[in-house]
Amino acid sequence: KAGVTQTPRYLIKTRGQQVTLSCSPISGHRSVSWYQQTPGQGLQFLFEYFSETQRNKGNFPGRFSGRQFSNSRSEMNVSTLELGDSALYLCASSLAFSGHGTYNEQFFGPGTRLTVL
Amino acid sequence: AQTVTQSQPEMSVQEAETVTLSCTYDTSESNYYLFWYKQPPSRQMILVIRQEAYKQQNATENRFSVNFQKAAKSFSLKISDSQLGDTAMYFCAFMKHADGANSKLTFGKGITLSVRP
């Protein structure tokens, strides 16, 4: 079974531009979560999408948005890029079964390295 | 809100020896999961071990084991017979138990572990 894939792997943008990152989950997985990783702030949760709906949201400005398609693929968009948005963006997918005692193991992709100049 | 603290930024261990990585957390939740993730230089996040808070028995996975002290909110990882391939950044993480309706992970800042030959 193929793992979580993220495209592109590397991206260079300039301040003020916008960017779209893509995440394809493992086949059958219905939940996709996004994380931002920086040396200063560490790993921070951005948002989670489940069945095309945002289910959880972290503490990020509205410039960060996302969506999920019917095939569970997800995109993340950052508008009006700032230097501080330079980071590794990780996505993780899980089966997202609901029910008593259910645990959803997160499977991470390789990340997209975004550099903002 | 939950917080996860890893106070040691770096550690080093000789190959074949044992090393313990520390983690403390704070939460008002009674039911949750704790994890250790490994992030090697490739940046691929890999789950090392998981502990359910309601289980008193400490989790083990081959050379990896945890010391879970729920009252003290402490969750340390012991790596036995350290191997060169264990060189990586290790993250302690927390997830609320929500019967499958939650996938959000809260991470510590991480610790860089170097295994010396």
PDB file of C-alpha atoms in Angstrom:
ATOM      1  CA  LYS A   1       0.000   0.000   0.000  1.00  0.00           C
ATOM      2  CA  ALA A   2       1.418   3.385  -0.945  1.00  0.00           C
ATOM      3  CA  GLY A   3       2.161   5.782   1.890  1.00  0.00           C
ATOM      4  CA  VAL A   4       1.113   9.380   2.328  1.00  0.00           C
ATOM      5  CA  THR A   5       2.423  11.525  -0.495  1.00  0.00           C
ATOM      6  CA  GLN A   6       2.966  15.256  -0.485  1.00  0.00           C
ATOM      7  CA  THR A   7       3.659  17.514  -3.427  1.00  0.00           C
ATOM      8  CA  PRO A   8       5.729  19.424  -4.106  1.00  0.00           C
ATOM      9  CA  ARG A   9       8.583  18.342  -1.858  1.00  0.00           C
ATOM     10  CA  TYR A  10      10.335  21.700  -2.055  1.00  0.00           C
ATOM     11  CA  LEU A  11       9.017  25.155  -2.816  1.00  0.00           C
ATOM     12  CA  ILE A  12      10.524  28.621  -2.892  1.00  0.00           C
ATOM     13  CA  LYS A  13       8.240  31.653  -2.848  1.00  0.00           C
ATOM     14  CA  THR A  14       8.577  35.359  -2.162  1.00  0.00           C
ATOM     15  CA  ARG A  15       6.783  37.422   0.429  1.00  0.00           C
ATOM     16  CA  GLY A  16       3.242  38.336  -0.504  1.00  0.00           C
ATOM     17  CA  GLN A  17       2.718  35.379  -2.806  1.00  0.00           C
ATOM     18  CA  GLN A  18       0.368  32.534  -2.102  1.00  0.00           C
ATOM     19  CA  VAL A  19       1.070  28.810  -2.155  1.00  0.00           C
ATOM     20  CA  THR A  20      -0.900  25.579  -2.359  1.00  0.00           C
ATOM     21  CA  LEU A  21       0.401  22.311  -0.955  1.00  0.00           C
ATOM     22  CA  SER A  22      -1.118  18.930  -1.686  1.00  0.00           C
ATOM     23  CA  CYS A  23      -1.457  15.766   0.372  1.00  0.00           C
ATOM     24  CA  SER A  24      -2.688  12.393  -0.843  1.00  0.00           C
ATOM     25  CA  PRO A  25      -3.567  10.087   2.060  1.00  0.00           C
ATOM     26  CA  ILE A  26      -3.151   6.352   2.244  1.00  0.00           C
ATOM     27  CA  SER A  27      -5.915   4.620   0.311  1.00  0.00           C
ATOM     28  CA  GLY A  28      -8.972   4.214   2.530  1.00  0.00           C
ATOM     29  CA  HIS A  29      -7.943   6.896   4.996  1.00  0.00           C
ATOM     30  CA  ARG A  30     -10.585   9.551   5.518  1.00  0.00           C
ATOM     31  CA  SER A  31      -8.862  12.023   7.803  1.00  0.00           C
ATOM     32  CA  VAL A  32      -6.014  14.353   6.847  1.00  0.00           C
ATOM     33  CA  SER A  33      -4.240  16.590   9.332  1.00  0.00           C
ATOM     34  CA  TRP A  34      -1.678  19.292   8.626  1.00  0.00           C
ATOM     35  CA  TYR A  35       1.237  20.370  10.823  1.00  0.00           C
ATOM     36  CA  GLN A  36       3.788  23.145  10.551  1.00  0.00           C
ATOM     37  CA  GLN A  37       7.313  22.388  11.759  1.00  0.00           C
ATOM     38  CA  THR A  38       9.800  25.187  12.453  1.00  0.00           C
ATOM     39  CA  PRO A  39      12.997  25.233  14.536  1.00  0.00           C
ATOM     40  CA  GLY A  40      11.567  27.864  16.852  1.00  0.00           C
ATOM     41  CA  GLN A  41       7.988  26.696  17.374  1.00  0.00           C
ATOM     42  CA  GLY A  42       8.412  22.991  16.786  1.00  0.00           C
ATOM     43  CA  LEU A  43       5.483  21.006  15.440  1.00  0.00           C
ATOM     44  CA  GLN A  44       2.173  22.814  15.511  1.00  0.00           C
ATOM     45  CA  PHE A  45      -1.224  21.525  14.460  1.00  0.00           C
ATOM     46  CA  LEU A  46      -2.844  23.511  11.667  1.00  0.00           C
ATOM     47  CA  PHE A  47      -6.112  21.718  10.949  1.00  0.00           C
ATOM     48  CA  GLU A  48      -7.767  18.386  10.314  1.00  0.00           C
ATOM     49  CA  TYR A  49     -10.191  17.462   7.565  1.00  0.00           C
ATOM     50  CA  PHE A  50     -12.573  14.554   7.683  1.00  0.00           C
ATOM     51  CA  SER A  51     -15.163  13.778   5.023  1.00  0.00           C
ATOM     52  CA  GLU A  52     -14.503  17.120   3.310  1.00  0.00           C
ATOM     53  CA  THR A  53     -15.200  19.061   6.532  1.00  0.00           C
ATOM     54  CA  GLN A  54     -12.775  20.798   8.836  1.00  0.00           C
ATOM     55  CA  ARG A  55     -13.059  18.908  12.116  1.00  0.00           C
ATOM     56  CA  ASN A  56     -10.319  20.531  14.175  1.00  0.00           C
ATOM     57  CA  LYS A  57      -8.403  23.759  13.855  1.00  0.00           C
ATOM     58  CA  GLY A  58      -5.204  25.004  15.416  1.00  0.00           C
ATOM     59  CA  ASN A  59      -4.266  28.530  16.351  1.00  0.00           C
ATOM     60  CA  PHE A  60      -3.136  29.950  13.026  1.00  0.00           C
ATOM     61  CA  PRO A  61      -4.245  33.115  11.216  1.00  0.00           C
ATOM     62  CA  GLY A  62      -6.880  33.020   8.515  1.00  0.00           C
ATOM     63  CA  ARG A  63      -4.161  33.173   5.840  1.00  0.00           C
ATOM     64  CA  PHE A  64      -3.859  29.435   6.381  1.00  0.00           C
ATOM     65  CA  SER A  65      -6.718  27.476   4.911  1.00  0.00           C
ATOM     66  CA  GLY A  66      -7.377  24.037   3.604  1.00  0.00           C
ATOM     67  CA  ARG A  67      -9.860  21.784   1.971  1.00  0.00           C
ATOM     68  CA  GLN A  68     -10.484  18.130   1.350  1.00  0.00           C
ATOM     69  CA  PHE A  69     -11.866  16.532  -1.755  1.00  0.00           C
ATOM     70  CA  SER A  70     -14.246  13.620  -2.081  1.00  0.00           C
ATOM     71  CA  ASN A  71     -11.313  11.246  -2.677  1.00  0.00           C
ATOM     72  CA  SER A  72      -9.840  12.414   0.675  1.00  0.00           C
ATOM     73  CA  ARG A  73      -6.949  14.264  -0.951  1.00  0.00           C
ATOM     74  CA  SER A  74      -6.315  17.529   0.808  1.00  0.00           C
ATOM     75  CA  GLU A  75      -4.818  20.855  -0.115  1.00  0.00           C
ATOM     76  CA  MET A  76      -3.475  23.542   2.135  1.00  0.00           C
ATOM     77  CA  ASN A  77      -3.247  27.156   1.041  1.00  0.00           C
ATOM     78  CA  VAL A  78      -1.249  29.989   2.530  1.00  0.00           C
ATOM     79  CA  SER A  79      -1.984  33.462   1.217  1.00  0.00           C
ATOM     80  CA  THR A  80       0.134  36.600   1.532  1.00  0.00           C
ATOM     81  CA  LEU A  81       3.234  34.678   2.523  1.00  0.00           C
ATOM     82  CA  GLU A  82       5.459  36.006   5.290  1.00  0.00           C
ATOM     83  CA  LEU A  83       9.070  35.143   6.037  1.00  0.00           C
ATOM     84  CA  GLY A  84       7.906  33.327   9.170  1.00  0.00           C
ATOM     85  CA  ASP A  85       5.891  30.894   7.081  1.00  0.00           C
ATOM     86  CA  SER A  86       9.115  29.201   6.017  1.00  0.00           C
ATOM     87  CA  ALA A  87       8.743  25.726   7.449  1.00  0.00           C
ATOM     88  CA  LEU A  88       8.351  22.035   6.821  1.00  0.00           C
ATOM     89  CA  TYR A  89       4.668  21.288   6.313  1.00  0.00           C
ATOM     90  CA  LEU A  90       3.686  17.758   7.237  1.00  0.00           C
ATOM     91  CA  CYS A  91       0.434  16.040   6.575  1.00  0.00           C
ATOM     92  CA  ALA A  92      -0.810  12.915   8.271  1.00  0.00           C
ATOM     93  CA  SER A  93      -3.650  10.607   7.386  1.00  0.00           C
ATOM     94  CA  SER A  94      -5.678   8.158   9.420  1.00  0.00           C
ATOM     95  CA  LEU A  95      -8.596   5.787   8.954  1.00  0.00           C
ATOM     96  CA  ALA A  96     -10.747   7.877  11.303  1.00  0.00           C
ATOM     97  CA  PHE A  97     -13.092   5.116  12.380  1.00  0.00           C
ATOM     98  CA  SER A  98     -15.388   6.322  15.115  1.00  0.00           C
ATOM     99  CA  GLY A  99     -16.491   4.322  18.070  1.00  0.00           C
ATOM    100  CA  HIS A 100     -15.747   3.501  21.657  1.00  0.00           C
ATOM    101  CA  GLY A 101     -12.095   2.944  22.263  1.00  0.00           C
ATOM    102  CA  THR A 102     -11.117   3.785  18.702  1.00  0.00           C
ATOM    103  CA  TYR A 103      -7.651   5.099  18.155  1.00  0.00           C
ATOM    104  CA  ASN A 104      -6.633   6.651  14.866  1.00  0.00           C
ATOM    105  CA  GLU A 105      -2.965   6.075  14.160  1.00  0.00           C
ATOM    106  CA  GLN A 106      -1.478   8.943  12.217  1.00  0.00           C
ATOM    107  CA  PHE A 107       0.691   8.130   9.191  1.00  0.00           C
ATOM    108  CA  PHE A 108       2.878  11.006   8.136  1.00  0.00           C
ATOM    109  CA  GLY A 109       4.018  12.073   4.707  1.00  0.00           C
ATOM    110  CA  PRO A 110       7.570  13.201   3.875  1.00  0.00           C
ATOM    111  CA  GLY A 111       6.641  16.875   4.096  1.00  0.00           C
ATOM    112  CA  THR A 112       6.883  19.931   1.867  1.00  0.00           C
ATOM    113  CA  ARG A 113       9.772  22.281   2.601  1.00  0.00           C
ATOM    114  CA  LEU A 114       8.564  25.849   1.981  1.00  0.00           C
ATOM    115  CA  THR A 115      11.070  28.674   1.853  1.00  0.00           C
ATOM    116  CA  VAL A 116       9.799  32.240   1.737  1.00  0.00           C
ATOM    117  CA  LEU A 117      12.298  34.866   0.529  1.00  0.00           C
TER     118      LEU A 117
ATOM    119  CA  ALA B   1      -5.307  22.838  26.561  1.00  0.00           C
ATOM    120  CA  GLN B   2      -2.595  20.244  26.682  1.00  0.00           C
ATOM    121  CA  THR B   3       1.124  20.909  26.878  1.00  0.00           C
ATOM    122  CA  VAL B   4       4.022  18.553  26.308  1.00  0.00           C
ATOM    123  CA  THR B   5       7.488  19.386  27.606  1.00  0.00           C
ATOM    124  CA  GLN B   6      10.784  17.875  26.565  1.00  0.00           C
ATOM    125  CA  SER B   7      13.436  19.730  28.512  1.00  0.00           C
ATOM    126  CA  GLN B   8      16.555  18.057  27.095  1.00  0.00           C
ATOM    127  CA  PRO B   9      17.359  19.441  23.623  1.00  0.00           C
ATOM    128  CA  GLU B  10      20.132  16.961  22.860  1.00  0.00           C
ATOM    129  CA  MET B  11      21.502  13.657  24.059  1.00  0.00           C
ATOM    130  CA  SER B  12      24.283  11.372  22.970  1.00  0.00           C
ATOM    131  CA  VAL B  13      24.769   7.661  23.604  1.00  0.00           C
ATOM    132  CA  GLN B  14      27.340   5.039  22.720  1.00  0.00           C
ATOM    133  CA  GLU B  15      26.241   2.310  20.356  1.00  0.00           C
ATOM    134  CA  ALA B  16      24.855  -0.753  22.211  1.00  0.00           C
ATOM    135  CA  GLU B  17      24.166   1.238  25.374  1.00  0.00           C
ATOM    136  CA  THR B  18      20.838   2.281  26.866  1.00  0.00           C
ATOM    137  CA  VAL B  19      19.436   5.795  26.832  1.00  0.00           C
ATOM    138  CA  THR B  20      16.327   7.344  28.369  1.00  0.00           C
ATOM    139  CA  LEU B  21      14.520  10.339  26.896  1.00  0.00           C
ATOM    140  CA  SER B  22      12.298  12.358  29.213  1.00  0.00           C
ATOM    141  CA  CYS B  23       8.878  13.894  28.653  1.00  0.00           C
ATOM    142  CA  THR B  24       6.314  15.502  30.906  1.00  0.00           C
ATOM    143  CA  TYR B  25       2.848  16.652  29.971  1.00  0.00           C
ATOM    144  CA  ASP B  26      -0.042  18.543  31.427  1.00  0.00           C
ATOM    145  CA  THR B  27      -3.710  17.871  30.794  1.00  0.00           C
ATOM    146  CA  SER B  28      -7.043  17.863  32.542  1.00  0.00           C
ATOM    147  CA  GLU B  29      -8.200  14.931  30.419  1.00  0.00           C
ATOM    148  CA  SER B  30      -8.535  11.555  32.100  1.00  0.00           C
ATOM    149  CA  ASN B  31      -8.418   9.492  28.945  1.00  0.00           C
ATOM    150  CA  TYR B  32      -5.731  10.049  26.338  1.00  0.00           C
ATOM    151  CA  TYR B  33      -2.863   8.562  24.390  1.00  0.00           C
ATOM    152  CA  LEU B  34       0.836   9.317  24.549  1.00  0.00           C
ATOM    153  CA  PHE B  35       3.317   8.664  21.790  1.00  0.00           C
ATOM    154  CA  TRP B  36       6.954   8.797  20.901  1.00  0.00           C
ATOM    155  CA  TYR B  37       7.719   9.646  17.295  1.00  0.00           C
ATOM    156  CA  LYS B  38      11.081   9.439  15.571  1.00  0.00           C
ATOM    157  CA  GLN B  39      12.113  11.866  12.843  1.00  0.00           C
ATOM    158  CA  PRO B  40      15.372  10.851  11.129  1.00  0.00           C
ATOM    159  CA  PRO B  41      17.293  13.219   8.828  1.00  0.00           C
ATOM    160  CA  SER B  42      14.937  12.201   5.988  1.00  0.00           C
ATOM    161  CA  ARG B  43      12.225  14.093   7.949  1.00  0.00           C
ATOM    162  CA  GLN B  44       9.775  11.178   7.701  1.00  0.00           C
ATOM    163  CA  MET B  45       7.899  11.021  11.017  1.00  0.00           C
ATOM    164  CA  ILE B  46       7.690   7.461  12.297  1.00  0.00           C
ATOM    165  CA  LEU B  47       5.649   6.186  15.232  1.00  0.00           C
ATOM    166  CA  VAL B  48       7.908   4.437  17.748  1.00  0.00           C
ATOM    167  CA  ILE B  49       5.535   3.509  20.536  1.00  0.00           C
ATOM    168  CA  ARG B  50       2.095   4.295  21.905  1.00  0.00           C
ATOM    169  CA  GLN B  51       0.647   4.227  25.426  1.00  0.00           C
ATOM    170  CA  GLU B  52      -3.014   4.374  26.374  1.00  0.00           C
ATOM    171  CA  ALA B  53      -3.495   6.346  29.587  1.00  0.00           C
ATOM    172  CA  TYR B  54      -6.007   3.868  31.002  1.00  0.00           C
ATOM    173  CA  LYS B  55      -3.480   1.032  30.787  1.00  0.00           C
ATOM    174  CA  GLN B  56      -1.204   0.688  33.785  1.00  0.00           C
ATOM    175  CA  GLN B  57       1.194  -1.615  31.978  1.00  0.00           C
ATOM    176  CA  ASN B  58       4.044   0.162  30.236  1.00  0.00           C
ATOM    177  CA  ALA B  59       4.173  -0.314  26.469  1.00  0.00           C
ATOM    178  CA  THR B  60       7.135  -2.064  24.847  1.00  0.00           C
ATOM    179  CA  GLU B  61       8.160  -2.468  21.214  1.00  0.00           C
ATOM    180  CA  ASN B  62      11.309  -4.530  20.773  1.00  0.00           C
ATOM    181  CA  ARG B  63      14.193  -2.335  22.013  1.00  0.00           C
ATOM    182  CA  PHE B  64      11.867   0.519  22.920  1.00  0.00           C
ATOM    183  CA  SER B  65       9.928   0.764  26.161  1.00  0.00           C
ATOM    184  CA  VAL B  66       8.239   3.520  28.123  1.00  0.00           C
ATOM    185  CA  ASN B  67       7.943   4.438  31.782  1.00  0.00           C
ATOM    186  CA  PHE B  68       4.470   5.921  32.121  1.00  0.00           C
ATOM    187  CA  GLN B  69       3.757   7.612  35.441  1.00  0.00           C
ATOM    188  CA  LYS B  70       0.203   8.934  35.149  1.00  0.00           C
ATOM    189  CA  ALA B  71       0.043  10.695  38.503  1.00  0.00           C
ATOM    190  CA  ALA B  72       3.327  12.469  37.853  1.00  0.00           C
ATOM    191  CA  LYS B  73       2.353  13.100  34.195  1.00  0.00           C
ATOM    192  CA  SER B  74       5.641  11.699  33.061  1.00  0.00           C
ATOM    193  CA  PHE B  75       6.306   9.591  29.977  1.00  0.00           C
ATOM    194  CA  SER B  76       9.902   8.600  29.282  1.00  0.00           C
ATOM    195  CA  LEU B  77      11.277   6.473  26.444  1.00  0.00           C
ATOM    196  CA  LYS B  78      14.023   3.927  27.016  1.00  0.00           C
ATOM    197  CA  ILE B  79      16.039   2.723  24.046  1.00  0.00           C
ATOM    198  CA  SER B  80      18.054  -0.401  24.763  1.00  0.00           C
ATOM    199  CA  ASP B  81      21.015  -1.640  22.723  1.00  0.00           C
ATOM    200  CA  SER B  82      21.206   1.667  20.835  1.00  0.00           C
ATOM    201  CA  GLN B  83      21.952   1.401  17.138  1.00  0.00           C
ATOM    202  CA  LEU B  84      23.381   3.937  14.691  1.00  0.00           C
ATOM    203  CA  GLY B  85      20.004   3.975  12.949  1.00  0.00           C
ATOM    204  CA  ASP B  86      18.417   5.331  16.120  1.00  0.00           C
ATOM    205  CA  THR B  87      20.094   8.681  15.450  1.00  0.00           C
ATOM    206  CA  ALA B  88      17.150  11.043  14.955  1.00  0.00           C
ATOM    207  CA  MET B  89      14.982  13.666  16.545  1.00  0.00           C
ATOM    208  CA  TYR B  90      12.457  12.168  18.979  1.00  0.00           C
ATOM    209  CA  PHE B  91       9.146  13.796  19.759  1.00  0.00           C
ATOM    210  CA  CYS B  92       6.815  13.092  22.633  1.00  0.00           C
ATOM    211  CA  ALA B  93       3.169  13.669  21.686  1.00  0.00           C
ATOM    212  CA  PHE B  94      -0.302  13.699  23.248  1.00  0.00           C
ATOM    213  CA  MET B  95      -3.705  12.924  21.780  1.00  0.00           C
ATOM    214  CA  LYS B  96      -7.049  13.261  23.510  1.00  0.00           C
ATOM    215  CA  HIS B  97      -9.164  10.145  23.449  1.00  0.00           C
ATOM    216  CA  ALA B  98     -12.354  11.005  21.616  1.00  0.00           C
ATOM    217  CA  ASP B  99     -13.602   7.672  20.348  1.00  0.00           C
ATOM    218  CA  GLY B 100     -12.082   8.180  16.941  1.00  0.00           C
ATOM    219  CA  ALA B 101     -13.381  11.701  16.465  1.00  0.00           C
ATOM    220  CA  ASN B 102     -10.039  13.342  17.098  1.00  0.00           C
ATOM    221  CA  SER B 103      -6.722  13.127  15.313  1.00  0.00           C
ATOM    222  CA  LYS B 104      -4.954  16.169  16.738  1.00  0.00           C
ATOM    223  CA  LEU B 105      -1.490  15.556  18.138  1.00  0.00           C
ATOM    224  CA  THR B 106       0.201  17.972  20.530  1.00  0.00           C
ATOM    225  CA  PHE B 107       3.967  17.640  20.291  1.00  0.00           C
ATOM    226  CA  GLY B 108       6.876  18.487  22.542  1.00  0.00           C
ATOM    227  CA  LYS B 109       9.822  20.447  21.125  1.00  0.00           C
ATOM    228  CA  GLY B 110      11.774  17.277  20.482  1.00  0.00           C
ATOM    229  CA  ILE B 111      15.163  15.949  21.448  1.00  0.00           C
ATOM    230  CA  THR B 112      18.049  15.261  19.100  1.00  0.00           C
ATOM    231  CA  LEU B 113      19.580  11.880  19.861  1.00  0.00           C
ATOM    232  CA  SER B 114      22.993  10.999  18.464  1.00  0.00           C
ATOM    233  CA  VAL B 115      24.290   7.433  18.638  1.00  0.00           C
ATOM    234  CA  ARG B 116      28.091   7.283  18.580  1.00  0.00           C
ATOM    235  CA  PRO B 117      29.875   4.325  16.958  1.00  0.00           C
TER     236      PRO B 117
END
